[in-house]
Short mmCIF file of N, CA and C in Angstrom, two decimals:
data_model
loop_
_atom_site.label_atom_id
_atom_site.label_comp_id
_atom_site.label_asym_id
_atom_site.label_seq_id
_atom_site.Cartn_x
_atom_site.Cartn_y
_atom_site.Cartn_z
N MET A 1 0.86 -1.17 0.00
CA MET A 1 0.00 0.00 0.00
C MET A 1 0.90 1.23 0.00
N GLY A 2 0.66 2.15 -0.92
CA GLY A 2 1.49 3.34 -1.04
C GLY A 2 1.14 4.39 -0.01
N PRO A 3 2.05 5.41 0.19
CA PRO A 3 1.80 6.46 1.18
C PRO A 3 0.57 7.30 0.83
N GLY A 4 0.28 7.48 -0.44
CA GLY A 4 -0.89 8.27 -0.83
C GLY A 4 -2.19 7.61 -0.38
N LEU A 5 -2.26 6.30 -0.54
CA LEU A 5 -3.45 5.57 -0.14
C LEU A 5 -3.61 5.59 1.38
N LEU A 6 -2.49 5.47 2.11
CA LEU A 6 -2.54 5.54 3.57
C LEU A 6 -3.06 6.90 4.03
N LEU A 7 -2.58 7.97 3.41
CA LEU A 7 -3.05 9.30 3.77
C LEU A 7 -4.54 9.46 3.46
N LEU A 8 -4.97 8.94 2.35
CA LEU A 8 -6.39 9.01 1.99
C LEU A 8 -7.24 8.27 3.00
N LEU A 9 -6.80 7.07 3.39
CA LEU A 9 -7.53 6.29 4.38
C LEU A 9 -7.52 6.99 5.74
N ALA A 10 -6.39 7.53 6.15
CA ALA A 10 -6.29 8.23 7.44
C ALA A 10 -7.18 9.48 7.43
N GLY A 11 -7.18 10.21 6.32
CA GLY A 11 -8.01 11.41 6.22
C GLY A 11 -9.48 11.06 6.32
N GLY A 12 -9.89 9.95 5.75
CA GLY A 12 -11.28 9.53 5.84
C GLY A 12 -11.65 9.17 7.27
N ALA A 13 -10.72 8.57 8.00
CA ALA A 13 -10.99 8.19 9.39
C ALA A 13 -11.07 9.42 10.28
N LEU A 14 -10.33 10.47 9.96
CA LEU A 14 -10.31 11.68 10.78
C LEU A 14 -11.43 12.65 10.44
N ALA A 15 -12.09 12.45 9.34
CA ALA A 15 -13.10 13.41 8.88
C ALA A 15 -14.29 13.48 9.82
N GLY A 16 -14.60 12.43 10.53
CA GLY A 16 -15.74 12.44 11.44
C GLY A 16 -17.04 12.17 10.71
N PRO A 17 -18.14 12.12 11.47
CA PRO A 17 -19.43 11.79 10.87
C PRO A 17 -19.98 12.96 10.03
N ALA A 18 -20.84 12.61 9.12
CA ALA A 18 -21.53 13.66 8.34
C ALA A 18 -22.44 14.41 9.30
N ARG A 19 -22.53 15.72 9.13
CA ARG A 19 -23.34 16.53 10.03
C ARG A 19 -24.54 17.08 9.28
N GLU A 20 -25.72 16.78 9.82
CA GLU A 20 -26.96 17.28 9.22
C GLU A 20 -27.26 18.70 9.66
N VAL A 21 -26.71 19.10 10.81
CA VAL A 21 -26.92 20.44 11.34
C VAL A 21 -25.68 21.26 11.06
N ALA A 22 -25.86 22.42 10.47
CA ALA A 22 -24.73 23.29 10.16
C ALA A 22 -24.23 23.98 11.42
N ALA A 23 -22.95 24.27 11.44
CA ALA A 23 -22.36 25.03 12.55
C ALA A 23 -23.02 26.42 12.56
N PRO A 24 -23.12 27.04 13.73
CA PRO A 24 -23.76 28.36 13.78
C PRO A 24 -22.97 29.37 12.95
N ASP A 25 -23.71 30.26 12.33
CA ASP A 25 -23.10 31.32 11.52
C ASP A 25 -23.76 32.64 11.91
N PRO A 26 -23.06 33.53 12.60
CA PRO A 26 -21.62 33.52 12.89
C PRO A 26 -21.27 32.45 13.92
N PRO A 27 -19.97 32.12 14.03
CA PRO A 27 -19.55 31.08 14.96
C PRO A 27 -19.96 31.41 16.40
N TYR A 28 -20.23 30.37 17.18
CA TYR A 28 -20.67 30.57 18.56
C TYR A 28 -19.68 31.43 19.35
N ARG A 29 -18.39 31.19 19.19
CA ARG A 29 -17.42 31.95 19.99
C ARG A 29 -17.55 33.45 19.74
N ARG A 30 -17.91 33.84 18.52
CA ARG A 30 -18.08 35.26 18.22
C ARG A 30 -19.36 35.80 18.88
N VAL A 31 -20.43 35.02 18.84
CA VAL A 31 -21.68 35.42 19.49
C VAL A 31 -21.47 35.51 20.99
N HIS A 32 -20.81 34.51 21.56
CA HIS A 32 -20.52 34.51 23.01
C HIS A 32 -19.72 35.75 23.39
N ARG A 33 -18.69 36.04 22.65
CA ARG A 33 -17.84 37.20 22.95
C ARG A 33 -18.65 38.50 22.89
N ALA A 34 -19.55 38.61 21.92
CA ALA A 34 -20.34 39.83 21.76
C ALA A 34 -21.30 40.06 22.93
N TRP A 35 -21.71 39.00 23.61
CA TRP A 35 -22.69 39.11 24.69
C TRP A 35 -22.07 38.88 26.07
N THR A 36 -20.73 38.87 26.16
CA THR A 36 -20.04 38.67 27.43
C THR A 36 -19.35 39.96 27.85
N ARG A 37 -19.51 40.29 29.12
CA ARG A 37 -18.89 41.49 29.69
C ARG A 37 -18.00 41.08 30.86
N GLU A 38 -17.03 41.94 31.18
CA GLU A 38 -16.11 41.66 32.27
C GLU A 38 -16.13 42.77 33.29
N LEU A 39 -16.12 42.40 34.57
CA LEU A 39 -16.09 43.35 35.67
C LEU A 39 -14.88 43.02 36.53
N ARG A 40 -14.05 44.05 36.80
CA ARG A 40 -12.89 43.91 37.68
C ARG A 40 -13.03 44.94 38.79
N LEU A 41 -12.94 44.45 40.02
CA LEU A 41 -12.97 45.34 41.18
C LEU A 41 -11.67 45.17 41.94
N TYR A 42 -11.05 46.30 42.29
CA TYR A 42 -9.79 46.29 43.02
C TYR A 42 -9.94 47.07 44.31
N GLY A 43 -9.16 46.72 45.30
CA GLY A 43 -9.12 47.45 46.55
C GLY A 43 -7.80 47.19 47.24
N GLU A 44 -7.16 48.27 47.66
CA GLU A 44 -5.87 48.16 48.35
C GLU A 44 -4.88 47.30 47.57
N LEU A 45 -4.78 47.55 46.28
CA LEU A 45 -3.87 46.87 45.37
C LEU A 45 -4.14 45.37 45.24
N GLU A 46 -5.33 44.94 45.60
CA GLU A 46 -5.71 43.54 45.47
C GLU A 46 -6.94 43.41 44.58
N THR A 47 -7.03 42.29 43.89
CA THR A 47 -8.23 42.01 43.11
C THR A 47 -9.31 41.54 44.08
N ARG A 48 -10.45 42.23 44.07
CA ARG A 48 -11.56 41.86 44.94
C ARG A 48 -12.59 41.01 44.18
N MET A 49 -12.68 41.26 42.87
CA MET A 49 -13.67 40.53 42.06
C MET A 49 -13.23 40.56 40.61
N LEU A 50 -13.29 39.43 39.98
CA LEU A 50 -13.13 39.33 38.53
C LEU A 50 -14.30 38.46 38.08
N LEU A 51 -15.19 39.07 37.32
CA LEU A 51 -16.42 38.40 36.92
C LEU A 51 -16.61 38.57 35.43
N ARG A 52 -16.91 37.48 34.74
CA ARG A 52 -17.22 37.51 33.30
C ARG A 52 -18.62 36.96 33.13
N ALA A 53 -19.52 37.82 32.65
CA ALA A 53 -20.94 37.47 32.57
C ALA A 53 -21.43 37.46 31.13
N THR A 54 -22.23 36.46 30.80
CA THR A 54 -22.83 36.33 29.47
C THR A 54 -24.34 36.48 29.58
N TRP A 55 -24.89 37.41 28.78
CA TRP A 55 -26.34 37.58 28.69
C TRP A 55 -26.86 36.45 27.80
N VAL A 56 -27.71 35.58 28.34
CA VAL A 56 -28.18 34.42 27.59
C VAL A 56 -29.56 34.73 27.02
N GLY A 57 -29.57 35.62 26.04
CA GLY A 57 -30.81 35.94 25.35
C GLY A 57 -31.00 35.00 24.17
N PRO A 58 -32.00 35.27 23.34
CA PRO A 58 -32.31 34.37 22.22
C PRO A 58 -31.13 34.14 21.27
N THR A 59 -30.32 35.16 21.01
CA THR A 59 -29.20 35.01 20.09
C THR A 59 -28.17 34.03 20.62
N VAL A 60 -27.78 34.20 21.88
CA VAL A 60 -26.79 33.31 22.50
C VAL A 60 -27.36 31.91 22.67
N ARG A 61 -28.61 31.85 23.11
CA ARG A 61 -29.24 30.54 23.34
C ARG A 61 -29.27 29.72 22.05
N GLU A 62 -29.71 30.35 20.94
CA GLU A 62 -29.79 29.61 19.68
C GLU A 62 -28.41 29.23 19.15
N ALA A 63 -27.47 30.17 19.18
CA ALA A 63 -26.12 29.86 18.70
C ALA A 63 -25.48 28.76 19.53
N GLY A 64 -25.71 28.78 20.84
CA GLY A 64 -25.15 27.75 21.71
C GLY A 64 -25.73 26.37 21.42
N GLN A 65 -27.04 26.30 21.24
CA GLN A 65 -27.67 25.02 20.93
C GLN A 65 -27.24 24.51 19.56
N ARG A 66 -27.07 25.41 18.61
CA ARG A 66 -26.59 25.00 17.28
C ARG A 66 -25.15 24.49 17.37
N GLN A 67 -24.31 25.14 18.19
CA GLN A 67 -22.93 24.69 18.36
C GLN A 67 -22.89 23.29 18.96
N LEU A 68 -23.69 23.08 20.01
CA LEU A 68 -23.73 21.76 20.64
C LEU A 68 -24.26 20.69 19.69
N ALA A 69 -25.30 21.02 18.92
CA ALA A 69 -25.88 20.07 17.97
C ALA A 69 -24.89 19.74 16.86
N TRP A 70 -24.18 20.75 16.36
CA TRP A 70 -23.18 20.51 15.32
C TRP A 70 -22.06 19.63 15.86
N ALA A 71 -21.54 19.94 17.05
CA ALA A 71 -20.44 19.17 17.62
C ALA A 71 -20.83 17.73 17.87
N ALA A 72 -22.08 17.49 18.24
CA ALA A 72 -22.54 16.14 18.55
C ALA A 72 -23.10 15.41 17.33
N ALA A 73 -23.05 16.04 16.16
CA ALA A 73 -23.61 15.46 14.94
C ALA A 73 -25.08 15.08 15.15
N SER A 74 -25.82 15.97 15.78
CA SER A 74 -27.24 15.75 16.05
C SER A 74 -28.06 15.86 14.78
N THR A 75 -29.27 15.36 14.85
CA THR A 75 -30.20 15.48 13.73
C THR A 75 -30.93 16.82 13.85
N PRO A 76 -31.54 17.30 12.78
CA PRO A 76 -32.34 18.53 12.87
C PRO A 76 -33.46 18.41 13.91
N ALA A 77 -34.07 17.24 14.04
CA ALA A 77 -35.13 17.04 15.03
C ALA A 77 -34.58 17.18 16.45
N GLU A 78 -33.38 16.64 16.69
CA GLU A 78 -32.75 16.77 18.01
C GLU A 78 -32.42 18.23 18.31
N LEU A 79 -31.96 18.95 17.30
CA LEU A 79 -31.68 20.38 17.49
C LEU A 79 -32.95 21.13 17.83
N GLU A 80 -34.03 20.88 17.11
CA GLU A 80 -35.29 21.58 17.38
C GLU A 80 -35.79 21.29 18.80
N ALA A 81 -35.64 20.05 19.24
CA ALA A 81 -36.04 19.69 20.60
C ALA A 81 -35.18 20.41 21.63
N ALA A 82 -33.88 20.49 21.38
CA ALA A 82 -32.97 21.19 22.30
C ALA A 82 -33.28 22.68 22.36
N LEU A 83 -33.58 23.28 21.21
CA LEU A 83 -33.94 24.70 21.17
C LEU A 83 -35.23 24.95 21.97
N ALA A 84 -36.21 24.06 21.81
CA ALA A 84 -37.48 24.21 22.52
C ALA A 84 -37.28 24.07 24.03
N ARG A 85 -36.45 23.10 24.45
CA ARG A 85 -36.17 22.92 25.89
C ARG A 85 -35.47 24.14 26.47
N ALA A 86 -34.48 24.67 25.74
CA ALA A 86 -33.74 25.83 26.23
C ALA A 86 -34.64 27.06 26.33
N GLU A 87 -35.49 27.25 25.33
CA GLU A 87 -36.41 28.39 25.36
C GLU A 87 -37.41 28.24 26.51
N GLN A 88 -37.91 27.04 26.71
CA GLN A 88 -38.86 26.79 27.80
C GLN A 88 -38.21 27.06 29.15
N ALA A 89 -36.96 26.63 29.32
CA ALA A 89 -36.26 26.82 30.60
C ALA A 89 -36.05 28.31 30.91
N ASP A 90 -35.88 29.12 29.89
CA ASP A 90 -35.62 30.55 30.09
C ASP A 90 -36.86 31.42 29.95
N GLN A 91 -38.01 30.83 29.68
CA GLN A 91 -39.22 31.60 29.42
C GLN A 91 -39.55 32.50 30.62
N GLY A 92 -39.82 33.76 30.32
CA GLY A 92 -40.20 34.71 31.35
C GLY A 92 -39.06 35.23 32.19
N SER A 93 -37.82 34.91 31.80
CA SER A 93 -36.68 35.36 32.59
C SER A 93 -35.58 35.94 31.72
N HIS A 94 -34.73 36.73 32.37
CA HIS A 94 -33.49 37.21 31.78
C HIS A 94 -32.37 36.42 32.44
N PRO A 95 -31.82 35.38 31.78
CA PRO A 95 -30.73 34.61 32.39
C PRO A 95 -29.37 35.25 32.10
N VAL A 96 -28.52 35.23 33.10
CA VAL A 96 -27.14 35.68 32.98
C VAL A 96 -26.27 34.59 33.58
N VAL A 97 -25.30 34.08 32.82
CA VAL A 97 -24.37 33.08 33.33
C VAL A 97 -23.03 33.77 33.51
N PHE A 98 -22.45 33.59 34.69
CA PHE A 98 -21.19 34.29 34.95
C PHE A 98 -20.21 33.40 35.71
N ALA A 99 -18.94 33.66 35.45
CA ALA A 99 -17.85 33.01 36.17
C ALA A 99 -17.23 34.07 37.07
N SER A 100 -17.04 33.73 38.33
CA SER A 100 -16.40 34.64 39.27
C SER A 100 -15.13 33.99 39.79
N MET A 101 -14.05 34.77 39.76
CA MET A 101 -12.77 34.28 40.24
C MET A 101 -12.86 34.04 41.75
N ARG A 102 -12.29 32.95 42.20
CA ARG A 102 -12.26 32.64 43.64
C ARG A 102 -11.20 33.48 44.33
N VAL A 103 -11.61 34.56 44.96
CA VAL A 103 -10.66 35.39 45.72
C VAL A 103 -10.68 34.95 47.17
N ASP A 104 -11.86 34.84 47.75
CA ASP A 104 -12.03 34.41 49.13
C ASP A 104 -13.25 33.49 49.16
N PRO A 105 -13.05 32.19 49.36
CA PRO A 105 -14.18 31.25 49.33
C PRO A 105 -15.30 31.62 50.30
N ALA A 106 -14.98 32.29 51.41
CA ALA A 106 -16.01 32.68 52.38
C ALA A 106 -16.92 33.77 51.81
N LEU A 107 -16.44 34.48 50.79
CA LEU A 107 -17.20 35.58 50.20
C LEU A 107 -17.60 35.27 48.77
N ALA A 108 -17.87 34.00 48.47
CA ALA A 108 -18.10 33.58 47.10
C ALA A 108 -19.57 33.44 46.72
N ASP A 109 -20.50 33.74 47.63
CA ASP A 109 -21.92 33.55 47.33
C ASP A 109 -22.53 34.81 46.73
N PHE A 110 -23.57 34.59 45.91
CA PHE A 110 -24.29 35.67 45.25
C PHE A 110 -25.77 35.56 45.59
N GLY A 111 -26.45 36.70 45.66
CA GLY A 111 -27.87 36.71 45.92
C GLY A 111 -28.42 38.12 45.82
N ALA A 112 -29.60 38.34 46.40
CA ALA A 112 -30.22 39.66 46.36
C ALA A 112 -30.36 40.26 47.75
N GLY A 113 -30.24 39.43 48.78
CA GLY A 113 -30.47 39.90 50.13
C GLY A 113 -29.30 40.65 50.73
N PRO A 114 -29.55 41.42 51.79
CA PRO A 114 -28.49 42.19 52.42
C PRO A 114 -27.42 41.33 53.09
N ASP A 115 -27.73 40.05 53.35
CA ASP A 115 -26.74 39.17 53.98
C ASP A 115 -25.87 38.45 52.95
N SER A 116 -26.12 38.62 51.66
CA SER A 116 -25.30 38.00 50.62
C SER A 116 -23.98 38.74 50.51
N PRO A 117 -22.85 38.02 50.48
CA PRO A 117 -21.56 38.70 50.32
C PRO A 117 -21.51 39.53 49.04
N TRP A 118 -22.13 39.01 47.98
CA TRP A 118 -22.22 39.74 46.71
C TRP A 118 -23.69 39.77 46.31
N ARG A 119 -24.22 40.96 46.09
CA ARG A 119 -25.62 41.11 45.69
C ARG A 119 -25.68 41.39 44.19
N LEU A 120 -26.73 40.87 43.58
CA LEU A 120 -26.97 41.08 42.15
C LEU A 120 -28.27 41.86 41.99
N ARG A 121 -28.22 42.86 41.13
CA ARG A 121 -29.43 43.62 40.82
C ARG A 121 -29.42 43.91 39.33
N LEU A 122 -30.55 43.66 38.67
CA LEU A 122 -30.67 43.92 37.24
C LEU A 122 -31.75 44.97 37.02
N GLN A 123 -31.45 45.90 36.12
CA GLN A 123 -32.43 46.89 35.68
C GLN A 123 -32.43 46.91 34.16
N VAL A 124 -33.63 47.04 33.59
CA VAL A 124 -33.77 47.25 32.15
C VAL A 124 -34.44 48.61 31.98
N GLU A 125 -33.71 49.52 31.34
CA GLU A 125 -34.18 50.90 31.16
C GLU A 125 -34.61 51.51 32.50
N GLY A 126 -33.83 51.24 33.54
CA GLY A 126 -34.09 51.82 34.85
C GLY A 126 -35.14 51.12 35.68
N ARG A 127 -35.80 50.10 35.15
CA ARG A 127 -36.82 49.36 35.90
C ARG A 127 -36.19 48.11 36.52
N ASP A 128 -36.40 47.94 37.83
CA ASP A 128 -35.84 46.79 38.54
C ASP A 128 -36.46 45.48 38.06
N CYS A 129 -35.60 44.48 37.91
CA CYS A 129 -36.02 43.13 37.55
C CYS A 129 -35.81 42.25 38.78
N ALA A 130 -36.86 41.63 39.27
CA ALA A 130 -36.75 40.79 40.46
C ALA A 130 -35.85 39.59 40.18
N LEU A 131 -34.99 39.28 41.14
CA LEU A 131 -34.13 38.10 41.04
C LEU A 131 -34.98 36.87 41.33
N ILE A 132 -35.08 35.96 40.36
CA ILE A 132 -35.83 34.71 40.54
C ILE A 132 -34.98 33.73 41.33
N ASP A 133 -33.76 33.51 40.86
CA ASP A 133 -32.85 32.62 41.57
C ASP A 133 -31.43 32.82 41.05
N VAL A 134 -30.49 32.37 41.85
CA VAL A 134 -29.09 32.32 41.44
C VAL A 134 -28.54 31.01 41.99
N ALA A 135 -27.90 30.24 41.10
CA ALA A 135 -27.45 28.90 41.49
C ALA A 135 -26.10 28.59 40.86
N PRO A 136 -25.27 27.85 41.59
CA PRO A 136 -23.99 27.44 41.01
C PRO A 136 -24.21 26.38 39.93
N LEU A 137 -23.32 26.40 38.94
CA LEU A 137 -23.32 25.39 37.88
C LEU A 137 -22.00 24.63 37.99
N ASP A 138 -21.98 23.37 37.58
CA ASP A 138 -20.77 22.56 37.68
C ASP A 138 -20.31 22.08 36.31
N PRO A 139 -19.34 22.80 35.71
CA PRO A 139 -18.84 22.38 34.39
C PRO A 139 -18.16 21.01 34.41
N ASP A 140 -17.74 20.54 35.59
CA ASP A 140 -17.12 19.22 35.67
C ASP A 140 -18.17 18.12 35.50
N GLN A 141 -19.43 18.44 35.76
CA GLN A 141 -20.51 17.46 35.63
C GLN A 141 -21.27 17.60 34.31
N ASP A 142 -21.07 18.71 33.61
CA ASP A 142 -21.80 18.97 32.37
C ASP A 142 -20.85 19.57 31.34
N ALA A 143 -20.39 18.75 30.42
CA ALA A 143 -19.41 19.19 29.43
C ALA A 143 -19.94 20.32 28.55
N ALA A 144 -21.26 20.39 28.35
CA ALA A 144 -21.84 21.46 27.53
C ALA A 144 -21.54 22.84 28.14
N LEU A 145 -21.48 22.92 29.46
CA LEU A 145 -21.18 24.20 30.11
C LEU A 145 -19.79 24.70 29.75
N ARG A 146 -18.85 23.79 29.60
CA ARG A 146 -17.48 24.19 29.22
C ARG A 146 -17.44 24.74 27.79
N VAL A 147 -18.27 24.17 26.93
CA VAL A 147 -18.34 24.65 25.54
C VAL A 147 -19.04 26.01 25.49
N LEU A 148 -20.16 26.13 26.20
CA LEU A 148 -20.97 27.33 26.12
C LEU A 148 -20.39 28.51 26.90
N TYR A 149 -19.66 28.24 27.98
CA TYR A 149 -19.16 29.32 28.83
C TYR A 149 -17.67 29.14 29.09
N PRO A 150 -16.85 29.46 28.08
CA PRO A 150 -15.41 29.26 28.22
C PRO A 150 -14.77 30.16 29.28
N GLN A 151 -15.53 31.12 29.84
CA GLN A 151 -14.98 31.95 30.90
C GLN A 151 -14.78 31.15 32.19
N ALA A 152 -15.42 29.99 32.31
CA ALA A 152 -15.22 29.13 33.48
C ALA A 152 -13.85 28.47 33.38
N ASN A 153 -13.12 28.48 34.48
CA ASN A 153 -11.81 27.85 34.50
C ASN A 153 -11.54 27.29 35.90
N ALA A 154 -10.33 26.79 36.11
CA ALA A 154 -9.98 26.15 37.38
C ALA A 154 -9.96 27.14 38.55
N TRP A 155 -9.92 28.43 38.27
CA TRP A 155 -9.81 29.45 39.32
C TRP A 155 -11.11 30.21 39.53
N SER A 156 -12.18 29.70 38.96
CA SER A 156 -13.46 30.42 39.08
C SER A 156 -14.61 29.46 39.35
N ASP A 157 -15.71 30.04 39.77
CA ASP A 157 -16.96 29.31 39.95
C ASP A 157 -17.95 29.82 38.90
N LEU A 158 -18.79 28.92 38.40
CA LEU A 158 -19.77 29.29 37.39
C LEU A 158 -21.15 29.35 38.04
N TRP A 159 -21.91 30.42 37.72
CA TRP A 159 -23.23 30.67 38.30
C TRP A 159 -24.22 31.01 37.21
N ARG A 160 -25.49 30.79 37.51
CA ARG A 160 -26.58 31.21 36.62
C ARG A 160 -27.58 31.99 37.46
N ALA A 161 -27.80 33.23 37.06
CA ALA A 161 -28.81 34.07 37.72
C ALA A 161 -29.95 34.27 36.74
N ARG A 162 -31.18 34.21 37.25
CA ARG A 162 -32.35 34.47 36.42
C ARG A 162 -33.15 35.59 37.06
N PHE A 163 -33.50 36.57 36.22
CA PHE A 163 -34.29 37.72 36.67
C PHE A 163 -35.61 37.73 35.93
N ASP A 164 -36.66 38.21 36.60
CA ASP A 164 -37.99 38.29 35.99
C ASP A 164 -37.96 39.25 34.81
N ALA A 165 -38.38 38.79 33.65
CA ALA A 165 -38.34 39.59 32.42
C ALA A 165 -39.49 40.58 32.32
N ALA A 166 -40.40 40.61 33.31
CA ALA A 166 -41.52 41.55 33.26
C ALA A 166 -41.05 43.01 33.34
N CYS A 167 -39.80 43.23 33.75
CA CYS A 167 -39.26 44.59 33.86
C CYS A 167 -39.00 45.23 32.50
N GLY A 168 -38.93 44.45 31.45
CA GLY A 168 -38.69 44.99 30.11
C GLY A 168 -37.89 44.05 29.25
N GLN A 169 -38.05 44.20 27.95
CA GLN A 169 -37.39 43.31 26.99
C GLN A 169 -36.39 44.04 26.10
N ALA A 170 -36.44 45.36 26.07
CA ALA A 170 -35.58 46.12 25.15
C ALA A 170 -34.99 47.32 25.87
N GLY A 171 -33.85 47.77 25.36
CA GLY A 171 -33.17 48.93 25.93
C GLY A 171 -31.89 48.50 26.62
N THR A 172 -31.43 49.34 27.55
CA THR A 172 -30.19 49.07 28.26
C THR A 172 -30.46 48.23 29.50
N ALA A 173 -29.79 47.08 29.56
CA ALA A 173 -29.86 46.21 30.73
C ALA A 173 -28.58 46.43 31.53
N THR A 174 -28.74 46.71 32.82
CA THR A 174 -27.58 46.98 33.69
C THR A 174 -27.59 46.00 34.85
N LEU A 175 -26.53 45.22 34.94
CA LEU A 175 -26.35 44.30 36.06
C LEU A 175 -25.38 44.94 37.03
N THR A 176 -25.84 45.13 38.27
CA THR A 176 -24.99 45.69 39.32
C THR A 176 -24.58 44.56 40.25
N VAL A 177 -23.29 44.46 40.49
CA VAL A 177 -22.72 43.49 41.43
C VAL A 177 -22.13 44.32 42.55
N SER A 178 -22.59 44.08 43.79
CA SER A 178 -22.11 44.91 44.90
C SER A 178 -21.96 44.09 46.16
N GLY A 179 -21.07 44.53 47.01
CA GLY A 179 -20.84 43.89 48.29
C GLY A 179 -19.88 44.73 49.11
N ALA A 180 -19.50 44.23 50.26
CA ALA A 180 -18.60 44.97 51.14
C ALA A 180 -17.24 45.23 50.49
N MET A 181 -16.89 44.44 49.49
CA MET A 181 -15.59 44.57 48.83
C MET A 181 -15.61 45.53 47.64
N GLY A 182 -16.80 46.06 47.27
CA GLY A 182 -16.88 47.00 46.16
C GLY A 182 -18.14 46.79 45.35
N ALA A 183 -18.25 47.57 44.28
CA ALA A 183 -19.43 47.50 43.41
C ALA A 183 -19.03 47.87 42.00
N GLY A 184 -19.75 47.33 41.04
CA GLY A 184 -19.53 47.65 39.64
C GLY A 184 -20.72 47.25 38.81
N THR A 185 -20.75 47.69 37.56
CA THR A 185 -21.88 47.39 36.68
C THR A 185 -21.40 46.83 35.35
N LEU A 186 -22.29 46.08 34.74
CA LEU A 186 -22.11 45.55 33.39
C LEU A 186 -23.36 45.93 32.62
N THR A 187 -23.21 46.28 31.34
CA THR A 187 -24.39 46.67 30.56
C THR A 187 -24.45 45.94 29.22
N TRP A 188 -25.68 45.71 28.78
CA TRP A 188 -25.97 45.14 27.48
C TRP A 188 -27.07 45.96 26.84
N THR A 189 -27.10 46.01 25.53
CA THR A 189 -28.18 46.67 24.80
C THR A 189 -29.07 45.59 24.22
N LEU A 190 -30.33 45.58 24.66
CA LEU A 190 -31.29 44.55 24.23
C LEU A 190 -32.18 45.08 23.12
N SER A 191 -32.46 44.23 22.17
CA SER A 191 -33.39 44.57 21.09
C SER A 191 -34.76 43.98 21.41
N ALA A 192 -35.78 44.60 20.90
CA ALA A 192 -37.13 44.08 21.10
C ALA A 192 -37.24 42.71 20.45
N PRO A 193 -37.91 41.74 21.12
CA PRO A 193 -38.02 40.39 20.55
C PRO A 193 -38.89 40.36 19.32
#
């Protein structure tokens, strides 16, 4: 067997399965980057907070599901089912997924109450959005989280906060992160659905 035939056979083995679902266009990493913001808080020459947050609106949600479906060589029917599940899970809420650097494990919790080390508040066009819940996510248990939220790493924790979308769907969305160690804001511009 000649070297050309070996290369042809090896190339066929490396090509992978045929994909019925096209990769997202634009690529997911570009969509993710466009909807991800970074907040850095410093105090007394120390980093108090490093947070990278992604607004998980319809654009990010669809691109993410298309990326996962393409990578898994899913069928169009499987993609449609995944899109429907993701939309249902986020219905009526503004989800934000964020990774926060572990500076002090005792001060690593997020919430809305005055006893939370870090409080989260969302406003859309100046109207407060009630915090529905905030929960940690585990990328070690769910490989899709590593694909969808590359801001998660060995030095950070990944969280998902959901806010009531009744406050508004379009305009400037401002997420305020505040606590005894400092405060800062992240903003996104939302389009009407």
